[in-house]
PDB file of C-alpha atoms in Angstrom:
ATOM      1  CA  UNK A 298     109.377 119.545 106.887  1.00 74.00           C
ATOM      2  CA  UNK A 299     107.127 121.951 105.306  1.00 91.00           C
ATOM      3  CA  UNK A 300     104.249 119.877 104.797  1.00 94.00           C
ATOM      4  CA  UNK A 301     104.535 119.123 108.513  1.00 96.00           C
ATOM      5  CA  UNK A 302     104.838 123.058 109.357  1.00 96.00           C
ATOM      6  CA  UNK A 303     101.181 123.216 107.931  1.00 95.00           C
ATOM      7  CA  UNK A 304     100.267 120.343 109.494  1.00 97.00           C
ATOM      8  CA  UNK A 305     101.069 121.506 112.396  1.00 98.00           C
ATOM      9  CA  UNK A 306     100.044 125.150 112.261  1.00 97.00           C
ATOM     10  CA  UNK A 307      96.461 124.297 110.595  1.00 96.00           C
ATOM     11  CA  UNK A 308      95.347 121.839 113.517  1.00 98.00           C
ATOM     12  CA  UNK A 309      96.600 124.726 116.096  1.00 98.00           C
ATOM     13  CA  UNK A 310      94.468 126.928 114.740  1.00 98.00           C
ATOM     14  CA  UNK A 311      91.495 124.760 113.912  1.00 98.00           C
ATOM     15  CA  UNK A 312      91.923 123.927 117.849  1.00 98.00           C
ATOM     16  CA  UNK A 313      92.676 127.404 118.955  1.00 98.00           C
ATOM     17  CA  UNK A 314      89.311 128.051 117.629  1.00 98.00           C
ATOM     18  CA  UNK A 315      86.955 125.265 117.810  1.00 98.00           C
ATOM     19  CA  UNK A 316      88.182 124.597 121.453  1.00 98.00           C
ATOM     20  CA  UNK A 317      88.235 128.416 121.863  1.00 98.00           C
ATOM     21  CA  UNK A 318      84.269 128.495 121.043  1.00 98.00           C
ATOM     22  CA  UNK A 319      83.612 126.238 123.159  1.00 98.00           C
ATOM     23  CA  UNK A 320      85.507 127.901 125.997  1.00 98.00           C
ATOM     24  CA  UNK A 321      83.427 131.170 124.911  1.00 97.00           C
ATOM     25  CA  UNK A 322      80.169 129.519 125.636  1.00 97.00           C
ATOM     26  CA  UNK A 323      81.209 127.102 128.812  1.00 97.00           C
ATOM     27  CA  UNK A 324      83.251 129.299 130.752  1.00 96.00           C
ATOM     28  CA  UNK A 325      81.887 132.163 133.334  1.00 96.00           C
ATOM     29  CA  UNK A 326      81.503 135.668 132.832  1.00 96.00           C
ATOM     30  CA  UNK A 327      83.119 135.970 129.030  1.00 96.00           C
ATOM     31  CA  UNK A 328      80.467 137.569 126.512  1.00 96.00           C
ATOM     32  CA  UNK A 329      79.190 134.822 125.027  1.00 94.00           C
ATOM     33  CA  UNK A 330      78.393 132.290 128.044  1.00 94.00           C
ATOM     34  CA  UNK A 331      75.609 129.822 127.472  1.00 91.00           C
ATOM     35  CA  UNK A 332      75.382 130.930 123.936  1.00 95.00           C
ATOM     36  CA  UNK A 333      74.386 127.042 123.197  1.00 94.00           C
ATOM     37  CA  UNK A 334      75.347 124.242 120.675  1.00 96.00           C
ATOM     38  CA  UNK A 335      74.414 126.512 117.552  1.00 97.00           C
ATOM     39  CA  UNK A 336      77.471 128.680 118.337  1.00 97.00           C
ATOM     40  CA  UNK A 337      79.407 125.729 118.894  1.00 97.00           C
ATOM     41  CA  UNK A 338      78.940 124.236 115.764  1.00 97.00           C
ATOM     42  CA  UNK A 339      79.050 126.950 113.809  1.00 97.00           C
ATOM     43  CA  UNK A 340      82.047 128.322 115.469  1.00 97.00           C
ATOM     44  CA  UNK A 341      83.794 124.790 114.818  1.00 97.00           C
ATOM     45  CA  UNK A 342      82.853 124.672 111.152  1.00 96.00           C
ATOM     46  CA  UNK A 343      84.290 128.110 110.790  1.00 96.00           C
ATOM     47  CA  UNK A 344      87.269 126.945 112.800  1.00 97.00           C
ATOM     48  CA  UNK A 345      87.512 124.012 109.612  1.00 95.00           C
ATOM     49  CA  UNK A 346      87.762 126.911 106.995  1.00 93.00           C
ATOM     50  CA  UNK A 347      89.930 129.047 108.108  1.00 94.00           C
ATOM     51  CA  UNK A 348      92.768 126.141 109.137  1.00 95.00           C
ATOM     52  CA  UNK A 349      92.357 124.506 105.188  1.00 91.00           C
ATOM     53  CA  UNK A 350      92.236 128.052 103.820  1.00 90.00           C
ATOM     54  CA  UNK A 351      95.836 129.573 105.862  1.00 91.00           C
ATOM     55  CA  UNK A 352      97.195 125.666 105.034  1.00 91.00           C
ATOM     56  CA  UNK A 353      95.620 124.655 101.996  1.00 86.00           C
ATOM     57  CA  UNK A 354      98.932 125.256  99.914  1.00 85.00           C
ATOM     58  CA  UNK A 355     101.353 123.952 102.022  1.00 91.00           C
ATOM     59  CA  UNK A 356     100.350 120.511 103.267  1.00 90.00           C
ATOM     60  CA  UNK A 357      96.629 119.540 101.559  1.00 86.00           C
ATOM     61  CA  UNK A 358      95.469 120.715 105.283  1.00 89.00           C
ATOM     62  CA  UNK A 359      94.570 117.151 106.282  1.00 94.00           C
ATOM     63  CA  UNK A 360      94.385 118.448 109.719  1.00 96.00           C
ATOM     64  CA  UNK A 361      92.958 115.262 111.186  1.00 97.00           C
ATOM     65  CA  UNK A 362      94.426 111.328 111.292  1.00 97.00           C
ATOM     66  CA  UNK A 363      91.023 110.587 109.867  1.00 97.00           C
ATOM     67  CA  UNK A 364      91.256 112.215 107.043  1.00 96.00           C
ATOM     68  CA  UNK A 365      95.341 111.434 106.159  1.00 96.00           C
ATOM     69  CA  UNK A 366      93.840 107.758 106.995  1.00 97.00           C
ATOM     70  CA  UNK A 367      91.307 107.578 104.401  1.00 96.00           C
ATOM     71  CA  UNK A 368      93.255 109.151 102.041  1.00 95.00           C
ATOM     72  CA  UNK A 369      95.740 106.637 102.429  1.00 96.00           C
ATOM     73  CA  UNK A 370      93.319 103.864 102.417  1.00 95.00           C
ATOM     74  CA  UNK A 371      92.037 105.036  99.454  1.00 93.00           C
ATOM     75  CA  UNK A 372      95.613 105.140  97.467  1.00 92.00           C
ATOM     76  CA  UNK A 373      95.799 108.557  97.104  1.00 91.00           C
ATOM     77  CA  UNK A 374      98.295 109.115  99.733  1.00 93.00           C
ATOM     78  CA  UNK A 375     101.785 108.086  99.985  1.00 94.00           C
ATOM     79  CA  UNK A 376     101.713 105.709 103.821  1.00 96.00           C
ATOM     80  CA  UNK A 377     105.375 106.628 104.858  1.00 95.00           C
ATOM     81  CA  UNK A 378     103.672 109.880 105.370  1.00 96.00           C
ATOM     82  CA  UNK A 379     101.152 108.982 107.385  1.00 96.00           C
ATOM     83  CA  UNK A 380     102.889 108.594 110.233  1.00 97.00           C
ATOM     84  CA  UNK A 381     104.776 112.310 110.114  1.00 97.00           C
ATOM     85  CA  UNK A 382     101.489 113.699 109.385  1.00 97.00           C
ATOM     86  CA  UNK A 383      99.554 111.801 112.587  1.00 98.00           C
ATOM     87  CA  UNK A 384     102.540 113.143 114.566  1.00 98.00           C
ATOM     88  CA  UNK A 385     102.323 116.994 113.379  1.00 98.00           C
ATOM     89  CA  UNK A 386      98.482 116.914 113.967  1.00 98.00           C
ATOM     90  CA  UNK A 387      98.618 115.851 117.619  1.00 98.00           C
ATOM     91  CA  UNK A 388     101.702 118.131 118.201  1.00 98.00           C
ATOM     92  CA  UNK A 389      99.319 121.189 117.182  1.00 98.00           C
ATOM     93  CA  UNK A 390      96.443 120.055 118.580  1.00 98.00           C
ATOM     94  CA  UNK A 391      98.342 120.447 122.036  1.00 98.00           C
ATOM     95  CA  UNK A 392      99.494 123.328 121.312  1.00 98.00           C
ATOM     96  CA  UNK A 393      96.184 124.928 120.457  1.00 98.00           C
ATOM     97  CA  UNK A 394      94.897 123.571 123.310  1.00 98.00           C
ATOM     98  CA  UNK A 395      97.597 125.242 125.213  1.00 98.00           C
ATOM     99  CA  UNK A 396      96.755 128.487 123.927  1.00 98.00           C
ATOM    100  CA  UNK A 397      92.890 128.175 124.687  1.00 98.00           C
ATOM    101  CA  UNK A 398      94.237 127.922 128.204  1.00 98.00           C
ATOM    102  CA  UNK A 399      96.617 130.840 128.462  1.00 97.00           C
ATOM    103  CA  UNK A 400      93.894 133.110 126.451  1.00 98.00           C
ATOM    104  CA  UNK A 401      91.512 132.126 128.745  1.00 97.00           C
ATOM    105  CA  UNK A 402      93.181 131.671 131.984  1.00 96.00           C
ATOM    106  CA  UNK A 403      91.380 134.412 134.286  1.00 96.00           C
ATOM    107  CA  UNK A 404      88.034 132.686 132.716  1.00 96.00           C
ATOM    108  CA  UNK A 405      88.875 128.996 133.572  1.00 96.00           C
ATOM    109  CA  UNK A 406      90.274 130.129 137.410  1.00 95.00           C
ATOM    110  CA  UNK A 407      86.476 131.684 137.827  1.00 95.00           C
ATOM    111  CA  UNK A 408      84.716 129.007 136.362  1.00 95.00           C
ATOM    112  CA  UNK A 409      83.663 126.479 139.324  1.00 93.00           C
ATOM    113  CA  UNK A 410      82.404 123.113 137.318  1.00 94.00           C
ATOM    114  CA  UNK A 411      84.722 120.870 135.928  1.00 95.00           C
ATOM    115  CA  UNK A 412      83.036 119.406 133.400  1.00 94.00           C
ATOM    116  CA  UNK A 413      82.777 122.811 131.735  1.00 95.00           C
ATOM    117  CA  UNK A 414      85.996 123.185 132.143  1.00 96.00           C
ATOM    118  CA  UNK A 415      87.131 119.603 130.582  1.00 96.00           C
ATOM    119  CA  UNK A 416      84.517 120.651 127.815  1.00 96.00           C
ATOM    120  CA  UNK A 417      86.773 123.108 125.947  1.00 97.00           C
ATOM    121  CA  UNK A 418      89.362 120.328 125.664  1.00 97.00           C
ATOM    122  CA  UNK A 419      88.358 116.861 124.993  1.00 97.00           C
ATOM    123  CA  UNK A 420      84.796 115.375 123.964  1.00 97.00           C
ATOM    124  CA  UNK A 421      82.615 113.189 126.309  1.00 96.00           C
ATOM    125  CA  UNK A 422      79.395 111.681 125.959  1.00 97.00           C
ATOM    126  CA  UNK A 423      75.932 113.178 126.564  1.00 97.00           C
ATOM    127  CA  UNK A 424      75.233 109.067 127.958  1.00 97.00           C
ATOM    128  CA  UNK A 425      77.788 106.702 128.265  1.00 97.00           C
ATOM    129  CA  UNK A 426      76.938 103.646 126.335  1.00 97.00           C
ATOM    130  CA  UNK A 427      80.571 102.716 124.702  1.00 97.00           C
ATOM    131  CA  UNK A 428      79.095 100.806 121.614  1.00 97.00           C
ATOM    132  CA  UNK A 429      76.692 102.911 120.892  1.00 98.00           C
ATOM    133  CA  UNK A 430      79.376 106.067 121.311  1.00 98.00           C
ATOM    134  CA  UNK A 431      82.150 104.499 119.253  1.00 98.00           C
ATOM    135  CA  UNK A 432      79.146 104.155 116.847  1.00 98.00           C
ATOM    136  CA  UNK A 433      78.304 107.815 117.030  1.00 98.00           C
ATOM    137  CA  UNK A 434      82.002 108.415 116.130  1.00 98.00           C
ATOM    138  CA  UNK A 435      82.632 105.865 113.184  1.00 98.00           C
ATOM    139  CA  UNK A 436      79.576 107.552 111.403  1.00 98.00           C
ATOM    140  CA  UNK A 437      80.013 111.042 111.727  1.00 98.00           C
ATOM    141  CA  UNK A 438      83.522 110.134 110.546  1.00 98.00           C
ATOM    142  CA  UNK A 439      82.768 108.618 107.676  1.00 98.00           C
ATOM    143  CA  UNK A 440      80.496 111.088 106.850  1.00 97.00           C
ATOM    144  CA  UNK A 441      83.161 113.740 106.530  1.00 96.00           C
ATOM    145  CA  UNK A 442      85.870 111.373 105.164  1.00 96.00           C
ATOM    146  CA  UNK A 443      83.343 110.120 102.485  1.00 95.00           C
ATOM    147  CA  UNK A 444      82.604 113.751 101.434  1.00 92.00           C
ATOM    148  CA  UNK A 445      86.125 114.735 101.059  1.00 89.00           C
ATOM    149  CA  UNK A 446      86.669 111.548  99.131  1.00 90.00           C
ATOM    150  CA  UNK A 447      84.113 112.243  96.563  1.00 87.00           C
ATOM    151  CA  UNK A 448      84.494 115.720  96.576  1.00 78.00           C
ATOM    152  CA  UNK A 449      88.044 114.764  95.064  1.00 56.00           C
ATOM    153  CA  UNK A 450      86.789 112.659  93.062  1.00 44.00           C
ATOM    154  CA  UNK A 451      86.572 114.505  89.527  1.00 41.00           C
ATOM    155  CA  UNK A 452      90.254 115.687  89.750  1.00 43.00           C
ATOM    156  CA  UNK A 453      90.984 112.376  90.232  1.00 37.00           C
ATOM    157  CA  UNK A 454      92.261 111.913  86.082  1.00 38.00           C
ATOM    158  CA  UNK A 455      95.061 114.541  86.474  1.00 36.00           C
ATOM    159  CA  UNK A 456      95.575 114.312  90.394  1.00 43.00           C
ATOM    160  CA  UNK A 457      98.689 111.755  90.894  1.00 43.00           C
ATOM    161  CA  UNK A 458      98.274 108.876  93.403  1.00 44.00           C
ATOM    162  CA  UNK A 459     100.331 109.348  96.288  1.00 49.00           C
ATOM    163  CA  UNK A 460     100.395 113.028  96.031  1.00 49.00           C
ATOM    164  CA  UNK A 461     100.844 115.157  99.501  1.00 49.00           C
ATOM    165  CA  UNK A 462      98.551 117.549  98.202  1.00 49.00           C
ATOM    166  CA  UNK A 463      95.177 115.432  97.284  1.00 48.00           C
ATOM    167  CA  UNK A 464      93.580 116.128 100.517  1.00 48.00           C
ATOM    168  CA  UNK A 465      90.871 118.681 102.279  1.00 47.00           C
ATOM    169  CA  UNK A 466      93.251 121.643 101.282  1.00 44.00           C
ATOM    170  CA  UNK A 467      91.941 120.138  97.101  1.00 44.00           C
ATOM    171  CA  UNK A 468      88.519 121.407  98.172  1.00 49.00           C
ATOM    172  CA  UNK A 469      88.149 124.261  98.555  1.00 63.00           C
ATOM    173  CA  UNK A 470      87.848 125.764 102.446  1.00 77.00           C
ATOM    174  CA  UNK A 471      83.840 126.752 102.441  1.00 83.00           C
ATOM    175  CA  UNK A 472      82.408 122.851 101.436  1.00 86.00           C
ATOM    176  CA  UNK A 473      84.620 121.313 104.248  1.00 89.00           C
ATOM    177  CA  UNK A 474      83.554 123.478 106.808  1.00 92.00           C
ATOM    178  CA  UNK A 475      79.636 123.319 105.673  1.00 93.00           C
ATOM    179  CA  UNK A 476      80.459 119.696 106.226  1.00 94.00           C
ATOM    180  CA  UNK A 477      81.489 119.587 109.581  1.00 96.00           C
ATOM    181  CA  UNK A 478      78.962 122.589 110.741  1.00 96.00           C
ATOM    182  CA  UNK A 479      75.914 119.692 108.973  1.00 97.00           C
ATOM    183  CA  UNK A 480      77.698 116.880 110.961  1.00 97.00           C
ATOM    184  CA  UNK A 481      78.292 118.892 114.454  1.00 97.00           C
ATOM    185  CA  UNK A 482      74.134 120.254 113.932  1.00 97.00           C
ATOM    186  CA  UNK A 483      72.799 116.757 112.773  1.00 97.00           C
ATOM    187  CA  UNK A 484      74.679 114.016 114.563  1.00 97.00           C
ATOM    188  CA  UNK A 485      77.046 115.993 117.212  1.00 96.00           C
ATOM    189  CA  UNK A 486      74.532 115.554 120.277  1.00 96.00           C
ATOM    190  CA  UNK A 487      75.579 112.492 121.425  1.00 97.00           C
ATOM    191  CA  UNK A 488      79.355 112.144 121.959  1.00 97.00           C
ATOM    192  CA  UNK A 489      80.119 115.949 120.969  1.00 96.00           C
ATOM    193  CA  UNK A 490      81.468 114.630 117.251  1.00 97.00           C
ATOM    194  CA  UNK A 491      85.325 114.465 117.998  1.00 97.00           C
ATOM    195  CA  UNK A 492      85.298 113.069 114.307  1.00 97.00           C
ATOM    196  CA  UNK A 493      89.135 113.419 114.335  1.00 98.00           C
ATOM    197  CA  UNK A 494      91.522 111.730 117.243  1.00 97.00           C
ATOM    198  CA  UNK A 495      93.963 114.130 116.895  1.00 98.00           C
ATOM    199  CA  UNK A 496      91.566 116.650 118.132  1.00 97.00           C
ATOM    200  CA  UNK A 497      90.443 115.024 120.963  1.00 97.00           C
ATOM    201  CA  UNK A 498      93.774 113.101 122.201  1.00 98.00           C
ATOM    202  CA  UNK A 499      96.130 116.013 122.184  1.00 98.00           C
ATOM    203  CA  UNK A 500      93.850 118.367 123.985  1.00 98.00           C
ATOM    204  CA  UNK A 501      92.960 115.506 126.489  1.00 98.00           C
ATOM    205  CA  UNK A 502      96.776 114.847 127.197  1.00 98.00           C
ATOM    206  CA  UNK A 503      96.910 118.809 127.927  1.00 98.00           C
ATOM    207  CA  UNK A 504      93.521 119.165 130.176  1.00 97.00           C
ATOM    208  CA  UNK A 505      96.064 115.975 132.291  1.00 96.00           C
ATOM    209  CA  UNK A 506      98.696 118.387 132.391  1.00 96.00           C
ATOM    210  CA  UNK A 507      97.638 121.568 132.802  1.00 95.00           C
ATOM    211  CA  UNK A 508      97.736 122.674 136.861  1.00 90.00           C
ATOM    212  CA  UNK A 509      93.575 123.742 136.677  1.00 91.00           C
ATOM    213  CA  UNK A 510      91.950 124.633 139.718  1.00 87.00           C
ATOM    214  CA  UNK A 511      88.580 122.216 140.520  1.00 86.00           C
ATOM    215  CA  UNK A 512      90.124 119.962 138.087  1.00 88.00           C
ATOM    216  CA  UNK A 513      87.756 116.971 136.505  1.00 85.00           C
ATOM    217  CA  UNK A 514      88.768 113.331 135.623  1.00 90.00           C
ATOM    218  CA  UNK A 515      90.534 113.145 132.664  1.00 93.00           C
ATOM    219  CA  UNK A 516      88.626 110.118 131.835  1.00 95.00           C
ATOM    220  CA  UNK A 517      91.446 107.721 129.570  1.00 96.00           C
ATOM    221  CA  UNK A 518      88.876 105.321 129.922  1.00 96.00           C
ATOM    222  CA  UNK A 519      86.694 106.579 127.439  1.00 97.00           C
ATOM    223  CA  UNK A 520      89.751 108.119 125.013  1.00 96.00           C
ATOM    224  CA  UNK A 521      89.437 105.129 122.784  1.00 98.00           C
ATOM    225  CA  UNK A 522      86.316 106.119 121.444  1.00 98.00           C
ATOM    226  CA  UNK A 523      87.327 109.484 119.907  1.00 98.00           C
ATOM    227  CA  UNK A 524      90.261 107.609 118.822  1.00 98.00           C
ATOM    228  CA  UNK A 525      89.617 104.822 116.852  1.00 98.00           C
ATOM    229  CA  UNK A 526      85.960 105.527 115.918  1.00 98.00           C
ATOM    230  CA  UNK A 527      87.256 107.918 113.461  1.00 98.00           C
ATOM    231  CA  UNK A 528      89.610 105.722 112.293  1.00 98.00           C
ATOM    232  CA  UNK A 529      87.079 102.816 111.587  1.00 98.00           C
ATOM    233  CA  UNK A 530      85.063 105.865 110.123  1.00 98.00           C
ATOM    234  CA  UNK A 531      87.808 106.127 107.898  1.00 97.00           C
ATOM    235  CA  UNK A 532      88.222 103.084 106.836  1.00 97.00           C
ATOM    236  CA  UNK A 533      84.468 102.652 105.835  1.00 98.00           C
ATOM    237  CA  UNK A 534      84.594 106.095 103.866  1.00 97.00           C
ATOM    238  CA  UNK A 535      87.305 104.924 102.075  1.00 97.00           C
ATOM    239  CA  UNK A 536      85.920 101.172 101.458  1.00 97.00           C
ATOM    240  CA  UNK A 537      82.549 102.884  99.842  1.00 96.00           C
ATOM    241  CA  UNK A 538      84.697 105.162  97.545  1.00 95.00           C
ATOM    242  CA  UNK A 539      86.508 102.991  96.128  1.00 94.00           C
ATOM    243  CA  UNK A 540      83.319 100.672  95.414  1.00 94.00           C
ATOM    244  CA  UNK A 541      82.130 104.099  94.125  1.00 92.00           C
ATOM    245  CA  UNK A 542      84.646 104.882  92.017  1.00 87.00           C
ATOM    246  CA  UNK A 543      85.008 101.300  90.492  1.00 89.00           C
ATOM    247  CA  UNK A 544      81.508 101.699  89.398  1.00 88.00           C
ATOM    248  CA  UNK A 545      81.665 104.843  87.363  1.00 84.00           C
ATOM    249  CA  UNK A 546      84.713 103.903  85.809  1.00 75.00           C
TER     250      UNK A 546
END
């Protein structure tokens, strides 16, 4: 239950604040409005490194399906907790969603377009093309899975496979979040780099919920995209390390 606690606690706060950035910039009359896509990137890479540094120690701060996926893929984490861990993930990613809200409320009742408003939730495209978005998501996905993979790699001789702990919490907080800021500047443009379905999914179940005033589609059509991109990302990360690691060893 404790590795879940983190679980849990590090993806509300990495949603509290990614989310919460973008809320800064979308949403009328706070400080920061229309501060642009540098802000938001930088604000979610910074969101990254402080979740893995309050979590490190108590789960591995996976923080992301993705990431527990490719570990798993990769044999260096146990798959009966894979499940648990997808679970706690979502579950916090609601909840930081929920919080965005409430911390934001008078903000969001001002703020007139929709889509703005949707923004500090869930991801959409900048143009809707669904091959070419779920392609968008399966590579910035494996870019981050692949780098968390091989920056594991040299503990690898006294790391145990299976063990809850080899994960993004291993790292080191700062080259995680560098990671995500490079992949949110570089290749975030076109889909707005979801790069984890936990992060898009439970905040898109709470933008249905949530009684908003001018209230946009939800758009379930296009869920599948942040969702399983990532996890084909994954999968591909984990497929190149271990051809990787079979070749230096």
């Amino acid at each position: 239950m404790t590795e879940l606690f983190g679980e849990f606690l590090g993806t509300f706060i990495l949603i509290l604040l990614g989310n919460g950035v973008v809320a800064n910039v979308n949403l009328d009359k706070t400080h920061s409005k229309g501060a642009g896509w540098i802000v938001i990137t930088a604000g979610w890479g910074m969101a990254v490194f402080v979740a893995v540094l309050a979590t490190a120690d108590i789960s591995g701060a996976h923080l992301n399906p993705a990431v527990t996926l490719g570990l798993a893929f990769s044999g260096l984490f146990e798959w009966i907790k894979v499940f648990p861990f997808i679970l706690a993930q979502i579950l916090g990613a609601m909840f930081g969603a929920t919080v965005v809200y409430l911390f934001f409320k008078n903000h969001f009742d001002i703020t007139t377009e929709p889509g703005a408003k949707k923004a500090c939730f869930c991801t959409a495209p900048a143009i809707r093309s669904y091959g070419s978005n779920f392609f968008s998501e399966v590579i910035g996905t494996f870019v981050l899975v692949l780098a968390v993979l091989l920056i594991t790699l040299p503990q690898l001789d006294y790391v145990s496979l299976g063990s809850d702990k080899v994960g993004m919490g291993s790292l080191g907080a700062l080259p995680v979040a560098l990671v995500v800021f490079s992949i949110g500047m570089s290749l975030g443009g076109t889909t707005g780099y979801a790069i984890n379905p936990a992060r898009d999914f439970g905040p898109r179940i709470v933008h249905t919920l949530l009684p908003l005033k001018a209230k946009d589609d939800n758009d379930w059509s296009y869920f599948w995209v942040p969702f399983f991109g990532p996890v084909a990302g994954a999968g591909l990360a984990a497929l190149v390390y271990l051809i990787i690691n079979l070749m230096i060893n």
